[in-house]
Short mmCIF file of N, CA, C and O in Angstrom, two decimals:
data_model
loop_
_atom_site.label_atom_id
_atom_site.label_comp_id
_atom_site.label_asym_id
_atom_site.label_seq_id
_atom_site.Cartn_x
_atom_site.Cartn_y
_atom_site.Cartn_z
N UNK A 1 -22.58 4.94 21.94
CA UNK A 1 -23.42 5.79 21.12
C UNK A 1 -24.24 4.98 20.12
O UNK A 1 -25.05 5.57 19.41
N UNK A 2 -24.02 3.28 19.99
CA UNK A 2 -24.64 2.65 19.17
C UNK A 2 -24.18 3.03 17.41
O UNK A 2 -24.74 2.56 16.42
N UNK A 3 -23.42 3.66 17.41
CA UNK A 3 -22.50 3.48 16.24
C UNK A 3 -21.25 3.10 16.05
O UNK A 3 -20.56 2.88 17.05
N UNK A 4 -20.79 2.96 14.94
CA UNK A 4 -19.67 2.00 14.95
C UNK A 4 -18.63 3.21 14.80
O UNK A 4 -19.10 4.33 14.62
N UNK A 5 -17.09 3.02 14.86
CA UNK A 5 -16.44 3.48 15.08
C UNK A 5 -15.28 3.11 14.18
O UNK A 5 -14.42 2.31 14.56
N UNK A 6 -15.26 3.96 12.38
CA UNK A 6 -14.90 3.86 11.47
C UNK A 6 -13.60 4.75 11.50
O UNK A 6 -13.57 5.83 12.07
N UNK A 7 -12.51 4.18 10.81
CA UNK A 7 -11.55 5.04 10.56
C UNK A 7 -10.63 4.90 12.85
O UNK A 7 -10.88 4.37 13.93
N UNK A 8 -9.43 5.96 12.07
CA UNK A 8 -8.48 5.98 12.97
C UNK A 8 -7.07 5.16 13.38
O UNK A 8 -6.16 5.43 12.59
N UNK A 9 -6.89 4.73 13.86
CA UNK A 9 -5.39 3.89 14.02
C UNK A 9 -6.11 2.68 14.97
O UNK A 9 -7.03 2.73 15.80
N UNK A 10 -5.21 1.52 14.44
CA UNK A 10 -5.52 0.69 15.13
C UNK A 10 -4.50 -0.64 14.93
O UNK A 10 -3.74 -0.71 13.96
N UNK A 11 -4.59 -1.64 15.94
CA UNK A 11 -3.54 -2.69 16.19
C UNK A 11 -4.44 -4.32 16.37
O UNK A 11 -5.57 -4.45 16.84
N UNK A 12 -3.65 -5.32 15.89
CA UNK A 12 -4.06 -6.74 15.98
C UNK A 12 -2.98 -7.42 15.82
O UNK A 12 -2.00 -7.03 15.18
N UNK A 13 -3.14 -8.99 16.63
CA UNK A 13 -1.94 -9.76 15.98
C UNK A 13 -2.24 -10.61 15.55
O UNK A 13 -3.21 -11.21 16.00
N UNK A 14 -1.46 -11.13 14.36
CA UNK A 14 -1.76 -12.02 13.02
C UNK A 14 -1.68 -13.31 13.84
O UNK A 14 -1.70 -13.59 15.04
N UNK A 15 -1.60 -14.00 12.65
CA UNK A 15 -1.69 -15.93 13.16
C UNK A 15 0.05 -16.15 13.73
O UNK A 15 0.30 -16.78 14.76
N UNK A 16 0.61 -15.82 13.28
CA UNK A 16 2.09 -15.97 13.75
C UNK A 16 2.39 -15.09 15.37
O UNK A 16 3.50 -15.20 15.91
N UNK A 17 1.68 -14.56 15.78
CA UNK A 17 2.06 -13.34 17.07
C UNK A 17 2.49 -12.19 16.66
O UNK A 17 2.84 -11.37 17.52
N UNK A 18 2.54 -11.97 15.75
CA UNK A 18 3.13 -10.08 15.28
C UNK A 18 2.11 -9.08 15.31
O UNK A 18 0.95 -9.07 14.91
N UNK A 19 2.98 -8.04 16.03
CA UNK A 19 1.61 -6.82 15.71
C UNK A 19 1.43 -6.23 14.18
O UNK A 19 2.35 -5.97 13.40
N UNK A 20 0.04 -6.09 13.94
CA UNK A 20 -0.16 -5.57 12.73
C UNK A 20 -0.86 -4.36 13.09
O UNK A 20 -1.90 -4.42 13.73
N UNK A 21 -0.40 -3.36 12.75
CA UNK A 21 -1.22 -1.78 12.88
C UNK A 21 -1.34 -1.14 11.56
O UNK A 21 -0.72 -1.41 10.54
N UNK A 22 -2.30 -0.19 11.76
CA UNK A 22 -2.86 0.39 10.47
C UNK A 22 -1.42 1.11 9.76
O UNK A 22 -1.58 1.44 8.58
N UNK A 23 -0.15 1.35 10.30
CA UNK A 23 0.65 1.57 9.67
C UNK A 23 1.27 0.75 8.67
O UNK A 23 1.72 1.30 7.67
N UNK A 24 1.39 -0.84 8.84
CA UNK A 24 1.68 -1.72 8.03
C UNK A 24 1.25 -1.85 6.66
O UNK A 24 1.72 -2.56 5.77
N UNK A 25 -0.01 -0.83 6.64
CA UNK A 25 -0.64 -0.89 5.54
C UNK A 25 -0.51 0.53 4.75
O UNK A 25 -1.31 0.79 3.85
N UNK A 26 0.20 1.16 5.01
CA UNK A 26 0.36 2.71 4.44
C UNK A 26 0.77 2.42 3.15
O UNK A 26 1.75 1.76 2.79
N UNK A 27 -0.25 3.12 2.35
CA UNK A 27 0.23 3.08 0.88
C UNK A 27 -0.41 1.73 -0.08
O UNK A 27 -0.21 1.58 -1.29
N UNK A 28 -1.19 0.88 0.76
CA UNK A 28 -1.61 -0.01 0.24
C UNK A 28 -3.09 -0.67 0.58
O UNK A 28 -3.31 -0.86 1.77
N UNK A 29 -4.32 -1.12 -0.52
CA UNK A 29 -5.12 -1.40 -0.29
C UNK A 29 -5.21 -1.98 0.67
O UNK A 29 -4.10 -2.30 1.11
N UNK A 30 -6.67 -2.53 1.69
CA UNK A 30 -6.93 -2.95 2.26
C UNK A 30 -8.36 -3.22 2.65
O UNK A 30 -9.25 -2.37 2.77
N UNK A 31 -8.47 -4.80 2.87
CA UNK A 31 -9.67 -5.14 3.42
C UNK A 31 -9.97 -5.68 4.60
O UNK A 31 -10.07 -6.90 4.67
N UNK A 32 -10.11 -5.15 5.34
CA UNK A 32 -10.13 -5.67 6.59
C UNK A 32 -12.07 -5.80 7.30
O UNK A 32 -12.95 -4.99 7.57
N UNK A 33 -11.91 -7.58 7.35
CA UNK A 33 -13.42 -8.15 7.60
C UNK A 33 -13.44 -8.30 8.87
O UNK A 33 -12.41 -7.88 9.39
N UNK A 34 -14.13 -8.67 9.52
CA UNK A 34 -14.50 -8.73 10.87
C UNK A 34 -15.47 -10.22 10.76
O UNK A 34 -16.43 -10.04 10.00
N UNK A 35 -15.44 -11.29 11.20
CA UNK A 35 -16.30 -11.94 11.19
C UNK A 35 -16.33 -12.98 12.79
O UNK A 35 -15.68 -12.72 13.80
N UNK A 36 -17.07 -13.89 12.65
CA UNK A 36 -17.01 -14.63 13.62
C UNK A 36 -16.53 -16.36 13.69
O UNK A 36 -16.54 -17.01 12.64
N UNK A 37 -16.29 -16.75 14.50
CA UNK A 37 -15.17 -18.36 14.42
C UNK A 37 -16.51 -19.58 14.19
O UNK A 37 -16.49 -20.72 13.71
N UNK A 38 -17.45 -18.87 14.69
CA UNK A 38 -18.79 -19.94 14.15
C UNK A 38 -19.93 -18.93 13.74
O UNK A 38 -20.45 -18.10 14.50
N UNK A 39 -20.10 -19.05 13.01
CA UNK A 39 -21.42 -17.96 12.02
C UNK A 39 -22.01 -18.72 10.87
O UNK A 39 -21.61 -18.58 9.71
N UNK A 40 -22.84 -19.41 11.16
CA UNK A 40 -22.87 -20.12 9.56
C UNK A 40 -24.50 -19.67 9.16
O UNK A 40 -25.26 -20.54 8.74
N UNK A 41 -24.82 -18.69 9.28
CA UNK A 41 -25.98 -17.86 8.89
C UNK A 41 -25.51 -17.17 8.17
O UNK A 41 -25.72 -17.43 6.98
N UNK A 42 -24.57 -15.81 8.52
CA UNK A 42 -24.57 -14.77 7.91
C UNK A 42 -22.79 -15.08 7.40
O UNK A 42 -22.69 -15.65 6.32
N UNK A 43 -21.94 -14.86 7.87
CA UNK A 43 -20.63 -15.22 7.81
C UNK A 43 -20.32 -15.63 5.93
O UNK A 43 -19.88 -15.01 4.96
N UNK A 44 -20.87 -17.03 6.19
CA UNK A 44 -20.29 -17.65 5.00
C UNK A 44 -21.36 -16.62 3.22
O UNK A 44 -21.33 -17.04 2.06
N UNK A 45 -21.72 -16.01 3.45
CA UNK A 45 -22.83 -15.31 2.36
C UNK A 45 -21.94 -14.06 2.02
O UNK A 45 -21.62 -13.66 0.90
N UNK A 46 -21.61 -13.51 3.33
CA UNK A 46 -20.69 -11.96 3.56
C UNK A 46 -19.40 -12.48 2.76
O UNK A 46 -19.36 -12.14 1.58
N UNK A 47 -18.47 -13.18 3.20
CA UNK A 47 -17.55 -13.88 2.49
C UNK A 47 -18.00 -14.11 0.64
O UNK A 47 -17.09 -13.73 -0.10
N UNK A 48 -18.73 -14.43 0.22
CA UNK A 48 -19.30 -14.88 -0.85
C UNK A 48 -19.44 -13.00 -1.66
O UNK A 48 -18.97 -12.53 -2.69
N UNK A 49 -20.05 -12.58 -0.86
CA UNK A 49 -19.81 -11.28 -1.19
C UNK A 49 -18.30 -10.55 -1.53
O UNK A 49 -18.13 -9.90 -2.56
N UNK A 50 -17.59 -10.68 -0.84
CA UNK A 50 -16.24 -10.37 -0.84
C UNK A 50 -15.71 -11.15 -1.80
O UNK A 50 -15.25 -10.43 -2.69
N UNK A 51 -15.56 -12.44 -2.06
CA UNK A 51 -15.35 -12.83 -2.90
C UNK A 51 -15.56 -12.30 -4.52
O UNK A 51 -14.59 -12.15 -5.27
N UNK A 52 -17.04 -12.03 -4.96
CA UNK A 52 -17.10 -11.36 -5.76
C UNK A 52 -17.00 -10.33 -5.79
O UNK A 52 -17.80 -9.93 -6.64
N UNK A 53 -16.50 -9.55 -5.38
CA UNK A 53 -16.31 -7.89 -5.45
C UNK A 53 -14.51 -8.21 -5.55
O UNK A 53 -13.92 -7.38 -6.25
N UNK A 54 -13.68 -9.24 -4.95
CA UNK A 54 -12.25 -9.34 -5.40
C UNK A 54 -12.47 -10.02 -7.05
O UNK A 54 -12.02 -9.34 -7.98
N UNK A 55 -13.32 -11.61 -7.43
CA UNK A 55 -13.36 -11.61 -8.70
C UNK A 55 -13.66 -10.46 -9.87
O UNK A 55 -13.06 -10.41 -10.94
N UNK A 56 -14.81 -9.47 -9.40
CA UNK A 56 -15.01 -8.41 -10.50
C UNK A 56 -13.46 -7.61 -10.10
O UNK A 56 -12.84 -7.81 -11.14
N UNK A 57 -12.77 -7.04 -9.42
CA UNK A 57 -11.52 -6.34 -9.40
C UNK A 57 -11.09 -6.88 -10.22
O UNK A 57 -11.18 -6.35 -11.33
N UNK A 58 -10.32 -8.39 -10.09
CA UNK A 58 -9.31 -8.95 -10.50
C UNK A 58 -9.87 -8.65 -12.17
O UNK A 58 -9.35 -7.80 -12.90
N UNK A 59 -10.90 -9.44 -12.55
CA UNK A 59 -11.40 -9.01 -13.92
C UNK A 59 -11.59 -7.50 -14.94
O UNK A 59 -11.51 -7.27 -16.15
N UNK A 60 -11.84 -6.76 -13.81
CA UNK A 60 -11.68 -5.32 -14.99
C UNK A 60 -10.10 -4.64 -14.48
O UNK A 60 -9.27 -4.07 -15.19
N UNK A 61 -10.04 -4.90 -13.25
CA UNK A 61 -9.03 -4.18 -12.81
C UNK A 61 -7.91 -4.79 -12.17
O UNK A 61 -7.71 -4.70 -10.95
N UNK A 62 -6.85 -5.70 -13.31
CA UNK A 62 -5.78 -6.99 -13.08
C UNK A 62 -4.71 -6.05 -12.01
O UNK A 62 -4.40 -6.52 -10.92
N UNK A 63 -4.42 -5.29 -12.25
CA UNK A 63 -3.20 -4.43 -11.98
C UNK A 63 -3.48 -4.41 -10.83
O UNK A 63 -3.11 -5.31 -10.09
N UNK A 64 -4.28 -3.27 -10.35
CA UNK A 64 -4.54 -3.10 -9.13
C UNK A 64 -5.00 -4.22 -7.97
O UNK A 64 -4.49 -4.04 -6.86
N UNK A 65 -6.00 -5.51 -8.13
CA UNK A 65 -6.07 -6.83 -7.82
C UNK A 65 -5.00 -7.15 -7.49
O UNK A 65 -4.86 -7.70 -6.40
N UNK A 66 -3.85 -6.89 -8.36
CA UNK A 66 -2.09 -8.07 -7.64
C UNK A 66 -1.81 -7.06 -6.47
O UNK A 66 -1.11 -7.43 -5.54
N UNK A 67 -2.36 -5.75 -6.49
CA UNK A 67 -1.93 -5.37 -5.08
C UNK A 67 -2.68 -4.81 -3.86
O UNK A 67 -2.37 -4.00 -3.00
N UNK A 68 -4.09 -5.76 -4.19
CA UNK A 68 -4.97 -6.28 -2.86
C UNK A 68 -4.28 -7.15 -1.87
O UNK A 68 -4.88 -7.56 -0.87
#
């Protein structure tokens, strides 16, 4: 349909081999990025982004930041 496909349940496995599903995360923030293993156009800027949007958290909002 050329749109993306937001929300719902879903599964991956971490660097160790474990499944991680959207249940692992019940009850707790989450950011989940999508990027690519070589991108050095867009990748490393998006990151930079994320970055500051966790520094402004951590800065107005300490509490909630320790449980990003």
């Amino acid at each position: 349909t050329g749109k993306p496909a937001i929300g719902g349940p879903w599964s991956l496995v971490d660097l160790d081999g474990n499944l991680v599903t959207n249940k692992s995360f019940e009850g707790k923030w989450t950011l989940l990025y999508f990027g690519f293993a070589r991108c050095p156009d867009i990748c490393p800027s998006e990151m930079v982004k994320v970055g500051k949007v966790m520094d402004t958290l951590e800065k107005e909002h300490p509490q909630l930041a320790g449980k990003v």
